[in-house]
Short mmCIF file of C-alpha atoms in Angstrom, two decimals:
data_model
loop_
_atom_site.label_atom_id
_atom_site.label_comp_id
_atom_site.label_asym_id
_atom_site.label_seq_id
_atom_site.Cartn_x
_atom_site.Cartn_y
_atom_site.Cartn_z
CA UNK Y 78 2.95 -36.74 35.42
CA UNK Y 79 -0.64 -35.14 35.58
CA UNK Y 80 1.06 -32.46 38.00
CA UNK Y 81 4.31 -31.61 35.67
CA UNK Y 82 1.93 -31.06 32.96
CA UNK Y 83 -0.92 -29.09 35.01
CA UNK Y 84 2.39 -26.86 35.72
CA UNK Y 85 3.63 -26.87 32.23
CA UNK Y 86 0.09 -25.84 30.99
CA UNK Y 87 0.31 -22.04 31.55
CA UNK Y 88 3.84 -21.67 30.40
CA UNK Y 89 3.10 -23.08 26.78
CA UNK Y 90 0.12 -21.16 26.60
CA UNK Y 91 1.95 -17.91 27.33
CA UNK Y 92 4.87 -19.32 25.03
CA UNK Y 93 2.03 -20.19 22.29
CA UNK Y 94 0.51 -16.17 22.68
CA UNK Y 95 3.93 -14.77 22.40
CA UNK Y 96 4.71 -16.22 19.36
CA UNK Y 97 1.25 -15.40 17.94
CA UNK Y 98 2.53 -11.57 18.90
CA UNK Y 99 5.48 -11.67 17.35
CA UNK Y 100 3.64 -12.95 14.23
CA UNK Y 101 0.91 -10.10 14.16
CA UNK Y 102 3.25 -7.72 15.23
CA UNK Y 103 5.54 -8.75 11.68
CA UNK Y 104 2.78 -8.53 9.91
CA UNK Y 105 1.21 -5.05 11.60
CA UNK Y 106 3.47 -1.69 10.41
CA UNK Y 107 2.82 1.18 13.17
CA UNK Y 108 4.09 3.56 10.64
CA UNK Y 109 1.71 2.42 8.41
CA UNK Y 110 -1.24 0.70 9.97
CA UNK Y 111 -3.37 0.12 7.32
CA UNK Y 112 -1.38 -0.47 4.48
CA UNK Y 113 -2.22 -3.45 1.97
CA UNK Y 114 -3.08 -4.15 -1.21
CA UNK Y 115 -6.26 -5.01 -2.25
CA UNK Y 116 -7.29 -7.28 -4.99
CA UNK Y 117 -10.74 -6.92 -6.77
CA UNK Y 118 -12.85 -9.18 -8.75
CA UNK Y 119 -15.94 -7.34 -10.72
CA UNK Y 120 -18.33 -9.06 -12.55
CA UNK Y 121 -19.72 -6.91 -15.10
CA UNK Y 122 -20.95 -9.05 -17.48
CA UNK Y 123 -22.16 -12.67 -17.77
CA UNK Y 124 -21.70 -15.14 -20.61
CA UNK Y 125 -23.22 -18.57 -21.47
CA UNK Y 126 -20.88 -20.35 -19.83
CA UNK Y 127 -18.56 -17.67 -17.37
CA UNK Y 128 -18.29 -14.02 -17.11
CA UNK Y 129 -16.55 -11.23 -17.54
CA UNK Y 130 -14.72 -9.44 -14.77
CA UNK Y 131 -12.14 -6.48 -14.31
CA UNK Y 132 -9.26 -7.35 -11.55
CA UNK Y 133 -8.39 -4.06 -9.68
CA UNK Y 134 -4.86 -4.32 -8.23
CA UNK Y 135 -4.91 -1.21 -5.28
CA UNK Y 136 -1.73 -0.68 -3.34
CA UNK Y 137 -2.97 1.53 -0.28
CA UNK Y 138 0.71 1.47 1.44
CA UNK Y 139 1.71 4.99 2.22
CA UNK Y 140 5.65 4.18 1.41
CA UNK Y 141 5.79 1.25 0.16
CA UNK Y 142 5.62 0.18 -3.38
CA UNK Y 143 6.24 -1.99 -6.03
CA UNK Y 144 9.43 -2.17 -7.93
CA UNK Y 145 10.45 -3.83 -10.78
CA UNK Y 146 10.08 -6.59 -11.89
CA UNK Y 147 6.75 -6.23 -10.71
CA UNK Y 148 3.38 -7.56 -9.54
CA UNK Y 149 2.43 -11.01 -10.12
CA UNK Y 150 -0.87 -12.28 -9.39
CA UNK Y 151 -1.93 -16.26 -8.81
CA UNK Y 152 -4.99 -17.87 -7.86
CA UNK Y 153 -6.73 -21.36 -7.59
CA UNK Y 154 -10.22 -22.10 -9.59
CA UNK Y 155 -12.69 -23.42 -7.34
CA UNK Y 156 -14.25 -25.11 -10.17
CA UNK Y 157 -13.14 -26.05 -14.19
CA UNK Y 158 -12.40 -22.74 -15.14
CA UNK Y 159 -10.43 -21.45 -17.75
CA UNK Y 160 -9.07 -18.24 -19.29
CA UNK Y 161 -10.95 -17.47 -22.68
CA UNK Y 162 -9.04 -14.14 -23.19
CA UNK Y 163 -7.36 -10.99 -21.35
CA UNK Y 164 -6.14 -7.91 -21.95
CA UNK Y 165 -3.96 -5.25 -19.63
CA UNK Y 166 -2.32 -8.81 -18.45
CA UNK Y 167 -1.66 -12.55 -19.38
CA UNK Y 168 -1.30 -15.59 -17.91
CA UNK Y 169 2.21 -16.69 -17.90
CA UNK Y 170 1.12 -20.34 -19.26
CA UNK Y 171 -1.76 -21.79 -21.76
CA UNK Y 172 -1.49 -25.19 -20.20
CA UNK Y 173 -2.81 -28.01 -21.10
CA UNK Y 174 -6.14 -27.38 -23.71
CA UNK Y 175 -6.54 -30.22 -25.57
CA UNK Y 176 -10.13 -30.70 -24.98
CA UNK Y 177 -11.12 -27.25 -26.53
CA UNK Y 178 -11.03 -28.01 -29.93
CA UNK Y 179 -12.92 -25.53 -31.91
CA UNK Y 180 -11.56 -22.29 -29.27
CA UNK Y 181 -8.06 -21.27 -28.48
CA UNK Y 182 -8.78 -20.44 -24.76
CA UNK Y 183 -6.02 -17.92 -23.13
CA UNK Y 184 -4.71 -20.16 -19.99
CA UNK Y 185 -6.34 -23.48 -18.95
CA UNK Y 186 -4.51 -24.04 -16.36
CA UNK Y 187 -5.88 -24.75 -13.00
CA UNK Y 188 -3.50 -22.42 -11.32
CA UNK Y 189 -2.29 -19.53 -13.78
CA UNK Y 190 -0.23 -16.87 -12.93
CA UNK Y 191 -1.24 -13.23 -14.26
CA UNK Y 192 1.40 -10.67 -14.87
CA UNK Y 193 0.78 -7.32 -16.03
CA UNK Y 194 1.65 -5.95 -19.46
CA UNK Y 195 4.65 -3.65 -20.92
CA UNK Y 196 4.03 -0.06 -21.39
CA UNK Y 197 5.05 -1.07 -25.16
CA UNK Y 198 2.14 -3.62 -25.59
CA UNK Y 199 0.13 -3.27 -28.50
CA UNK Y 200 -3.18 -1.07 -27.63
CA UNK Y 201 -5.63 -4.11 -28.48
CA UNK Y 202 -4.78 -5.92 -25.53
CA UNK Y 203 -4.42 -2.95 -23.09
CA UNK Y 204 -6.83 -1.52 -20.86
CA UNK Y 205 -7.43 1.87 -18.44
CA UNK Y 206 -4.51 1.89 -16.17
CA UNK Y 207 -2.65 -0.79 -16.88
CA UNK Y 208 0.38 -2.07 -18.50
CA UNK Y 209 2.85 -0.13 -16.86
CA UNK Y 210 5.23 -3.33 -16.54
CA UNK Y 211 3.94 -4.34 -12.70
CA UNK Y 212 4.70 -1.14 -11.21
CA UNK Y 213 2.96 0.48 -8.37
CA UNK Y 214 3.28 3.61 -6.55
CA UNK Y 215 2.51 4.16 -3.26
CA UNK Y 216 -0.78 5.96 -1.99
CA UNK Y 217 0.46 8.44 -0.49
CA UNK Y 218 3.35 9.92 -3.22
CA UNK Y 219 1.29 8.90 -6.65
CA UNK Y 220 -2.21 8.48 -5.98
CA UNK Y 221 -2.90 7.80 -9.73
CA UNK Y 222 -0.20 5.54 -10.34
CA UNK Y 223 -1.14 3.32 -6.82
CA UNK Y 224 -3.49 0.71 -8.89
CA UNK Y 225 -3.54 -1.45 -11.94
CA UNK Y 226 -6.71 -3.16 -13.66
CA UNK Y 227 -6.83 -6.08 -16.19
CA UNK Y 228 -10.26 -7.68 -17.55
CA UNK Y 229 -10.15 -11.31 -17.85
CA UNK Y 230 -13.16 -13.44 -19.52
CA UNK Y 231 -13.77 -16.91 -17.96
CA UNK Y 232 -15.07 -19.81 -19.00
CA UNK Y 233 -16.38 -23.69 -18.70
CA UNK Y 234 -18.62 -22.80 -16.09
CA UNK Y 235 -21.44 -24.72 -17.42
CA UNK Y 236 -24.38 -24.57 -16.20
CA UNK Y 237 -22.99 -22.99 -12.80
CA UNK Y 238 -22.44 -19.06 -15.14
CA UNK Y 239 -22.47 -17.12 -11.57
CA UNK Y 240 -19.14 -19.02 -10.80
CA UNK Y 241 -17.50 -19.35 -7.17
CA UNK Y 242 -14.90 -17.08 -6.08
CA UNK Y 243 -11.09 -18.45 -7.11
CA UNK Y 244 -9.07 -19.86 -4.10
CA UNK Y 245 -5.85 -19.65 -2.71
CA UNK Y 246 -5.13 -15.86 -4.13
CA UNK Y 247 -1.13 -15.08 -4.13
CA UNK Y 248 0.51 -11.86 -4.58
CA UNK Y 249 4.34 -11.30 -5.48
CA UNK Y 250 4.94 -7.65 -5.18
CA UNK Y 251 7.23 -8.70 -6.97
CA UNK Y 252 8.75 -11.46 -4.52
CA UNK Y 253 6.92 -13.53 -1.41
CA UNK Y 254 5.81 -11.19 2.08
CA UNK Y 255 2.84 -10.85 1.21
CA UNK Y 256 -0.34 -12.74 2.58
CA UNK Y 257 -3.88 -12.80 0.88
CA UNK Y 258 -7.24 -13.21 2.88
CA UNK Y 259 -10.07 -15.37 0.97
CA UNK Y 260 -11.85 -13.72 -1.86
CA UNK Y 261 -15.08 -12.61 -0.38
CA UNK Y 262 -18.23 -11.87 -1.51
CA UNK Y 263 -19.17 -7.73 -0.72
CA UNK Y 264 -21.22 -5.32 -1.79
CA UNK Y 265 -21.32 -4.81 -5.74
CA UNK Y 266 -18.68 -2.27 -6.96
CA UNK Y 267 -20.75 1.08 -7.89
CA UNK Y 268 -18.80 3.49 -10.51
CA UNK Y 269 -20.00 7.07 -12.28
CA UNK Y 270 -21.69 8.03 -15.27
CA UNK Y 271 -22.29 10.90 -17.24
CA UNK Y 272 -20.36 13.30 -15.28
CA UNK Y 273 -21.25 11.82 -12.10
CA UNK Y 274 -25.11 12.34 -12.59
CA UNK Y 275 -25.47 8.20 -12.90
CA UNK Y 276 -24.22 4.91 -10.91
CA UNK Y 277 -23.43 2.20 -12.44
CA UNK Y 278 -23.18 -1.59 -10.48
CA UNK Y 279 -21.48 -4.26 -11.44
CA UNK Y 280 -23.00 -7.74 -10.81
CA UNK Y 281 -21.31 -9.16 -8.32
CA UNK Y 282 -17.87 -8.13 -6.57
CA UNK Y 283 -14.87 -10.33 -4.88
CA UNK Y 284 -12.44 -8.81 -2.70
CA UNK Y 285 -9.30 -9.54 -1.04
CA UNK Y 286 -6.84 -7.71 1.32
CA UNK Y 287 -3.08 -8.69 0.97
CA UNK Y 288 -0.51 -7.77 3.81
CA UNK Y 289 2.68 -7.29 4.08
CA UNK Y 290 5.65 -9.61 6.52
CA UNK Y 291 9.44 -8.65 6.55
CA UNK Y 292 9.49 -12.26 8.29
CA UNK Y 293 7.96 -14.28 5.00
CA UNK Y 294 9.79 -11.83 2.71
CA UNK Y 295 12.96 -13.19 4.48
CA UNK Y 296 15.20 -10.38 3.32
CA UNK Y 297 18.22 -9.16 4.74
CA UNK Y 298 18.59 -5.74 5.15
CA UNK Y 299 18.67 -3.22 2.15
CA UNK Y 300 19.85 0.15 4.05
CA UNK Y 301 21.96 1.05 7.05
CA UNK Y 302 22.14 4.80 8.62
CA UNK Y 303 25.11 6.59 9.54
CA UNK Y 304 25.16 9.70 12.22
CA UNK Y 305 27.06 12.99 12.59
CA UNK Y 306 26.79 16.50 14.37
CA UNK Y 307 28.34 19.88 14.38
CA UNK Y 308 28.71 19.69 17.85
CA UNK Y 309 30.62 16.18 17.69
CA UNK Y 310 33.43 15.71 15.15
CA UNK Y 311 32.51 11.72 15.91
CA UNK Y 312 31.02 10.21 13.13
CA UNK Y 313 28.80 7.16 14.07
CA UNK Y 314 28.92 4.77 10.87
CA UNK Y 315 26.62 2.09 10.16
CA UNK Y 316 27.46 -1.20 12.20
CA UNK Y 317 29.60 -3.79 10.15
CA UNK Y 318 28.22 -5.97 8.00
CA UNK Y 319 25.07 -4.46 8.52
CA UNK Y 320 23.71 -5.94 5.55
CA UNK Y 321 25.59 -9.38 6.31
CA UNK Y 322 29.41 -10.16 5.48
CA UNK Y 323 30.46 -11.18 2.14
CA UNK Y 324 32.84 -10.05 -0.41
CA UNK Y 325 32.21 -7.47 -2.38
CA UNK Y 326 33.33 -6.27 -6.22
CA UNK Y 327 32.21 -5.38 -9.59
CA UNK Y 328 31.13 -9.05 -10.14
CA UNK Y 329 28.79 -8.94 -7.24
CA UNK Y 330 27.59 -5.23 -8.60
CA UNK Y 331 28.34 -4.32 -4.98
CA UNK Y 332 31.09 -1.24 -3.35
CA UNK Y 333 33.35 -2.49 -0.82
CA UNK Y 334 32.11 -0.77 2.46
CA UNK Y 335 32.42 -2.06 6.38
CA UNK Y 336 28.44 -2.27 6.04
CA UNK Y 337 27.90 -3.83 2.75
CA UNK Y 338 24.49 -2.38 2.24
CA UNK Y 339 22.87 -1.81 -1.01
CA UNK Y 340 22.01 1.78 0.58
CA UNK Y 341 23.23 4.33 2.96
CA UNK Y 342 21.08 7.35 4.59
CA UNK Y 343 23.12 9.98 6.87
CA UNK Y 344 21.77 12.22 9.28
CA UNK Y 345 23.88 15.11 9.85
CA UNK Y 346 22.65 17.86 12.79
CA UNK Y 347 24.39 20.66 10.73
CA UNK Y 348 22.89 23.93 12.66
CA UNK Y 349 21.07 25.12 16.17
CA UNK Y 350 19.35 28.55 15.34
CA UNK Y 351 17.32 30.47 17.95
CA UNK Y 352 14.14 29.53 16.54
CA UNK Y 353 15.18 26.62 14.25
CA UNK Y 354 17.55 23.88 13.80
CA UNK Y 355 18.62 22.17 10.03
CA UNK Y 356 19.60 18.62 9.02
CA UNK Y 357 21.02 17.70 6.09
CA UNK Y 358 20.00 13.93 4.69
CA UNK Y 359 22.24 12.18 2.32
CA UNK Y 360 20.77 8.87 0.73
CA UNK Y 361 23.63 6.83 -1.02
CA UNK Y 362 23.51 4.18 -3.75
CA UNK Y 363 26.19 1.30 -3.31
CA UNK Y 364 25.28 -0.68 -6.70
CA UNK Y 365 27.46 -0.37 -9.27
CA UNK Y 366 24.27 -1.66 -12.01
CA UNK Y 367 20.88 -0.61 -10.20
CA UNK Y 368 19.06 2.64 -9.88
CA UNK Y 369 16.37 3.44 -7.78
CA UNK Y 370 13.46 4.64 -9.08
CA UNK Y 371 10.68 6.42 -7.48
CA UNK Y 372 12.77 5.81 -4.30
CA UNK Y 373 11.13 7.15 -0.79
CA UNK Y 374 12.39 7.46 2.68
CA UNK Y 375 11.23 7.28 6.13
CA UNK Y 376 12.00 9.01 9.05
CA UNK Y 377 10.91 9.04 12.36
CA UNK Y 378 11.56 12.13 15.15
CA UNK Y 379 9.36 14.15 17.12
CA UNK Y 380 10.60 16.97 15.81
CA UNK Y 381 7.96 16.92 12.62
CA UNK Y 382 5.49 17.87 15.17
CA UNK Y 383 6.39 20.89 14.36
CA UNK Y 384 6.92 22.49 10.70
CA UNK Y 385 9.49 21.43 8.55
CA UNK Y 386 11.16 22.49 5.27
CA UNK Y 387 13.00 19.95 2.67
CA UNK Y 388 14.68 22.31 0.06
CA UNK Y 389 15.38 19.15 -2.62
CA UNK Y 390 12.53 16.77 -1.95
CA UNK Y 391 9.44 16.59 -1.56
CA UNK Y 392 7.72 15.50 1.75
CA UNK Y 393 4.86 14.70 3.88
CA UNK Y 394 3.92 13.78 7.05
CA UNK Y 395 2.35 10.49 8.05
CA UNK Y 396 -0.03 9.03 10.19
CA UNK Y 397 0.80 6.98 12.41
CA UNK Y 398 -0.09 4.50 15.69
CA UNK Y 399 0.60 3.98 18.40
CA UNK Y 400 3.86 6.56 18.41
CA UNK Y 401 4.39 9.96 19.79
CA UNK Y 402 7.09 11.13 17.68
CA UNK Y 403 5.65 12.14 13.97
CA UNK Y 404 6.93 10.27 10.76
CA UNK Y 405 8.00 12.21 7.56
CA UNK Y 406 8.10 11.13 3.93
CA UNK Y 407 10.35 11.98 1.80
CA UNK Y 408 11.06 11.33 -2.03
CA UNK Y 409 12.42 12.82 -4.86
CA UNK Y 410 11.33 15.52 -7.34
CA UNK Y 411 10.20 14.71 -10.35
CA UNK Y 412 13.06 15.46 -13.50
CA UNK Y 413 15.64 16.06 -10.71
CA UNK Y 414 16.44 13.90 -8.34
CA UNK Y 415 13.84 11.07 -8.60
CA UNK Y 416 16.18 8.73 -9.89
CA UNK Y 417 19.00 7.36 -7.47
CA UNK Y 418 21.61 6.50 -9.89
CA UNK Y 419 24.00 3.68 -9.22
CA UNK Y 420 27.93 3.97 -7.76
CA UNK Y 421 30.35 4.69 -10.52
CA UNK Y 422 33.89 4.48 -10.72
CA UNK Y 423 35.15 6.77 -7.86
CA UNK Y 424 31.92 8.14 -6.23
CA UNK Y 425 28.68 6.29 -5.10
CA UNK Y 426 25.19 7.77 -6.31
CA UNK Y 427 23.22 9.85 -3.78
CA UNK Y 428 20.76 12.59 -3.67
CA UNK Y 429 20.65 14.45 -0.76
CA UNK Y 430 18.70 17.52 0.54
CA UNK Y 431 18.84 20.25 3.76
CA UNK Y 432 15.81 20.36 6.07
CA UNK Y 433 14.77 23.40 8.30
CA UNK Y 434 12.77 22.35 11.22
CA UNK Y 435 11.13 25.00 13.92
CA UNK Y 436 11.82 24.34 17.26
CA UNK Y 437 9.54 23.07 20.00
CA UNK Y 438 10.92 24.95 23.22
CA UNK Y 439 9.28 22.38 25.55
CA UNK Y 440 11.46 19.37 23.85
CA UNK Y 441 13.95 20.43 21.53
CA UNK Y 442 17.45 20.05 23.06
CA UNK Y 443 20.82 18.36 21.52
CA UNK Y 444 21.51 16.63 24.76
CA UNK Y 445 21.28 12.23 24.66
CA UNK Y 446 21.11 12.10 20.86
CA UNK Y 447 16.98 13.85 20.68
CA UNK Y 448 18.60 15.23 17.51
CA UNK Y 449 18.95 12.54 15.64
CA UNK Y 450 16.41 9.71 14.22
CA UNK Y 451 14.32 6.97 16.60
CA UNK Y 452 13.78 5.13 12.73
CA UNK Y 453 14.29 4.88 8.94
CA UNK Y 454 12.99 3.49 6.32
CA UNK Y 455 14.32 3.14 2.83
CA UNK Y 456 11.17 2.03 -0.16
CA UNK Y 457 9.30 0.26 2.66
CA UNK Y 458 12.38 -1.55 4.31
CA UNK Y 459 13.65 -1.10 7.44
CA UNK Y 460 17.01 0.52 7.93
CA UNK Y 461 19.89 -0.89 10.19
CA UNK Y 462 20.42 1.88 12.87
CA UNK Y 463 23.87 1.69 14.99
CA UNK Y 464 23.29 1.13 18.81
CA UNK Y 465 22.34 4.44 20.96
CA UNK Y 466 25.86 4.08 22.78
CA UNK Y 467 27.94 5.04 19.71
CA UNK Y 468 25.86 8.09 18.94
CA UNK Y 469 27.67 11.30 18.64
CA UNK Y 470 26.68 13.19 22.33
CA UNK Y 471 27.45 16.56 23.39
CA UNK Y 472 30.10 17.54 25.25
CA UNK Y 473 29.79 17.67 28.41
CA UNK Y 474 31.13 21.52 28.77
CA UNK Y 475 29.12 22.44 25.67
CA UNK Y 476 26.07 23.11 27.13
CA UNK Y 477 26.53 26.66 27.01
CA UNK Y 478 28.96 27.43 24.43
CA UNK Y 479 26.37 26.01 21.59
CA UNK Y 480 23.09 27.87 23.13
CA UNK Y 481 22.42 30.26 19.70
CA UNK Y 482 23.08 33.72 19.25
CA UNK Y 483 20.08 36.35 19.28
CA UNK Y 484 20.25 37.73 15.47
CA UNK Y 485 18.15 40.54 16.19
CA UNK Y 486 20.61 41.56 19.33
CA UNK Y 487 23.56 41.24 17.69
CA UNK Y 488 22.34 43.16 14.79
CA UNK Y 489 21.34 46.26 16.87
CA UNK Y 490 24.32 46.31 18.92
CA UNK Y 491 26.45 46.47 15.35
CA UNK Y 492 23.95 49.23 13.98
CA UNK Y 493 24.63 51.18 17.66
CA UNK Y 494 28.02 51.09 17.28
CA UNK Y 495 28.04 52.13 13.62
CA UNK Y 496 25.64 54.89 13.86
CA UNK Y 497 28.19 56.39 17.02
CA UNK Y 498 30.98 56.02 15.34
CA UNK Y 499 29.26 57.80 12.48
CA UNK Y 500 27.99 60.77 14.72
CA UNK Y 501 31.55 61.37 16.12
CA UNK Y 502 33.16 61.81 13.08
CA UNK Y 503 30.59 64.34 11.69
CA UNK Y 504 31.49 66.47 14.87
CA UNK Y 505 35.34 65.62 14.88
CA UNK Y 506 35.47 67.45 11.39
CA UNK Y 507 36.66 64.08 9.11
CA UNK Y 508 36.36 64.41 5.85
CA UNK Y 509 33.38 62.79 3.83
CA UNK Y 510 35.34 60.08 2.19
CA UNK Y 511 36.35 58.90 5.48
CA UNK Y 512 32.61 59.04 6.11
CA UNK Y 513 31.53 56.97 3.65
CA UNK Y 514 33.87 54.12 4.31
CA UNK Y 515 32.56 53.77 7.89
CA UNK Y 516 28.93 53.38 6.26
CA UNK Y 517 30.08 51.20 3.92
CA UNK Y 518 30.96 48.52 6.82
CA UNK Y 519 27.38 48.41 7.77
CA UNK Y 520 25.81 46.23 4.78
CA UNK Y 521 29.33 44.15 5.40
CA UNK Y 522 28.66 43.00 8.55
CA UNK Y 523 25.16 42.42 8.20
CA UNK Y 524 26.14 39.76 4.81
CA UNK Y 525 28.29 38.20 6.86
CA UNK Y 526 26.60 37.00 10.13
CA UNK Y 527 26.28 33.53 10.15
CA UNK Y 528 23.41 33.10 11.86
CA UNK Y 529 21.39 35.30 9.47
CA UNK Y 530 19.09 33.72 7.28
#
């Protein structure tokens, strides 16, 4: 027995390490390695019995962000705490408050759950940056719409006013996925004065990073991508029921498709120039009773190393780890295309833009699908891609019949020819009319050369 297990020993600890992998790797985006959101306690103020404190609510994901319905916040008191007021927020339930006869605390409940406030709430109970109904933007896209704050004064503390930090944080944002650290003491928050010329410090600080798991957010996909080429009349679709299989009508606010995703993005490869190639990206709304706002995409291809042009939305590119092809974001401009409006009768909703990229003459080629995307990402979700064998390739005899035209070249040798032709009939005798029709093909030609731009 001692020898089956002294054999079994290494295997289960390699099994055990694997599985500890997978988990950090869940929980650990490469396109976005340090994206969280981070929760903040600040004590500015003490009471006789509690404090109060402003809750910062920071989402530093570059893509991701937080939809409607929005954030909801939840905590354990380490001691017998309760809510005496708020405003920006409020607790979802008063609880039980029997024992506070003479005061009309705000929650006492021993676990409350904060959500934030309307846009519509009445200005007495809102504060800076907050009520916005749980919506966040990502870093990266909306800077000043990334955070919330509420103030919250606390109570029953007794004798023990400096308080202990609250236990067992828990962020919906808005559902599960995400997982809070222990609120930990740090050094005091320090804010600006006067123009800058004075600091101010709060008392004492608490902070907490939350992180983000596809795994404990259990979702099934939201998005699927679909592939096509102009030198392939193939179209790859998205793989069936990439979204899982189940029926699909107005009663399940769904379009019948083959990959029953909420959302669509296409990649098109629409044109080789000499020094540039184009793409045209097509995202596609499936629900017949959603929009999307504030929607983003990702994309990953090593052909943002180089520069890149999106005529209809706006973009950036990331950082990343660990990856050598670059990752660009995209989203939508604002009073234009923002908005991805839902499917209607006869059409789905989409928004879709053309993007010039330069080329890279070292790797740039439309040989074993470098063309199209390694990875995408629709609001922080990733996207179903089909498998690399049913990508559209290039033909085999194409190689040479798709290498681009020299503009410049083709230009001259039509400007030769006209100026000859011009020449000869000046010493043939023609008349002027004649002349003038020649010159007129000139501007003609040039307008309609397809590979001018």
């Amino acid at each position: 027995m001692e020898l089956i297990f002294s054999y079994l020993h290494p295997f289960t600890l390699a099994f055990a390490l694997l599985i500890a992998m997978g988990g950090l790797a869940d929980c650990y985006d490469p396109l976005d390695p340090y994206g969280n959101i981070t929760v903040t306690f600040d004590i500015h103020q003490w009471t006789n019995d509690g404090y109060v404190a402003r809750v910062t609510i920071q989402n530093y994901h570059q893509y991701r962000h937080v939809d409607q319905p929005g954030w909801k916040i939840g905590w354990t008191w380490a001691d017998n705490e309760i809510i005496l007021s708020m405003s920006g927020a409020f607790a979802t339930e008063q609880g039980n408050c029997s024992d506070f006869k003479f005061q009309s605390p705000h929650s006492c409940e021993k676990d409350p759950v904060i959500v934030d406030l309307g846009p519509d709430a009445s200005p007495q109970n809102m504060t800076d940056a907050c009520c916005r109904g749980g919506l966040l933007s990502s870093y990266t896209i909306n800077p000043a719409n990334s955070f919330s704050f509420f103030e919250v004064t606390v109570g029953n503390l007794g004798m023990n006013a400096s308080g202990h930090a609250p236990r067992n944080l828990t962020l919906w944002a808005p559902g599960p996925g995400y997982t809070c650290g222990l609120l930990e003491d740090v050094d005091p928050t320090v804010s600006l004065e006067i123009g800058g010329r004075r600091q101010v410090q709060v008392f004492r600080t608490w902070k907490s990073t939350c992180t983000y798991s596809t795994f404990l957010a259990n979702k099934t996909p939201v998005c699927c991508v679909s592939l096509s080429t102009f030198y392939n009349p193939k179209v790859t679709p998205c793989p069936v029921c990439s979204c899982g299989c189940r029926d699909a009508d107005k009663s399940t606010a769904l379009c019948i498709s083959d990959h029953m995703c909420p959302v669509r993005v296409h990649w098109h490869v629409q044109n080789n120039y000499v020094g540039h190639w184009r793409v045209k990206v097509t995202v596609s709304n499936y629900n017949y009773k959603r929009n999307y706002s504030n929607w983003n995409v990702v994309v990953q291809h090593p052909g943002f190393s180089q520069k890149a042009t999106a005529y209809s939305f706006n973009s950036s590119v990331l950082p990343s780890a660990g990856f050598s092809e670059k990752v660009a974001l995209f989203w939508g401009i604002s009073y234009n295309n923002e908005e991805l409006l839902q499917a209607g009768e006869n059409q789905v909703g989409s928004v879709t833009t053309q993007i010039l990229l330069e080329k890279d003459s070292e790797s740039f080629t439309l040989s074993n699908g470098w063309a199209l995307p390694r990875r995408v990402y629709f609001n922080g979700e990733n996207c179903e891609m089909p498998l690399p064998d049913t990508f559209p390739m290039l033909p085999n005899a194409a190689s040479s019949s798709l290498k681009p035209v020299n503009n410049c070249f083709f230009i001259l040798q039509i400007l030769f020819f006209l100026t000859f032709t011009s020449q000869l009939i000046n010493l043939l005798g023609f008349d002027k009319q004649l002349n003038k029709f020649c010159l007129s093909l000139q501007p003609h030609f040039l307008i309609h050369n397809p590979l001018s731009f």
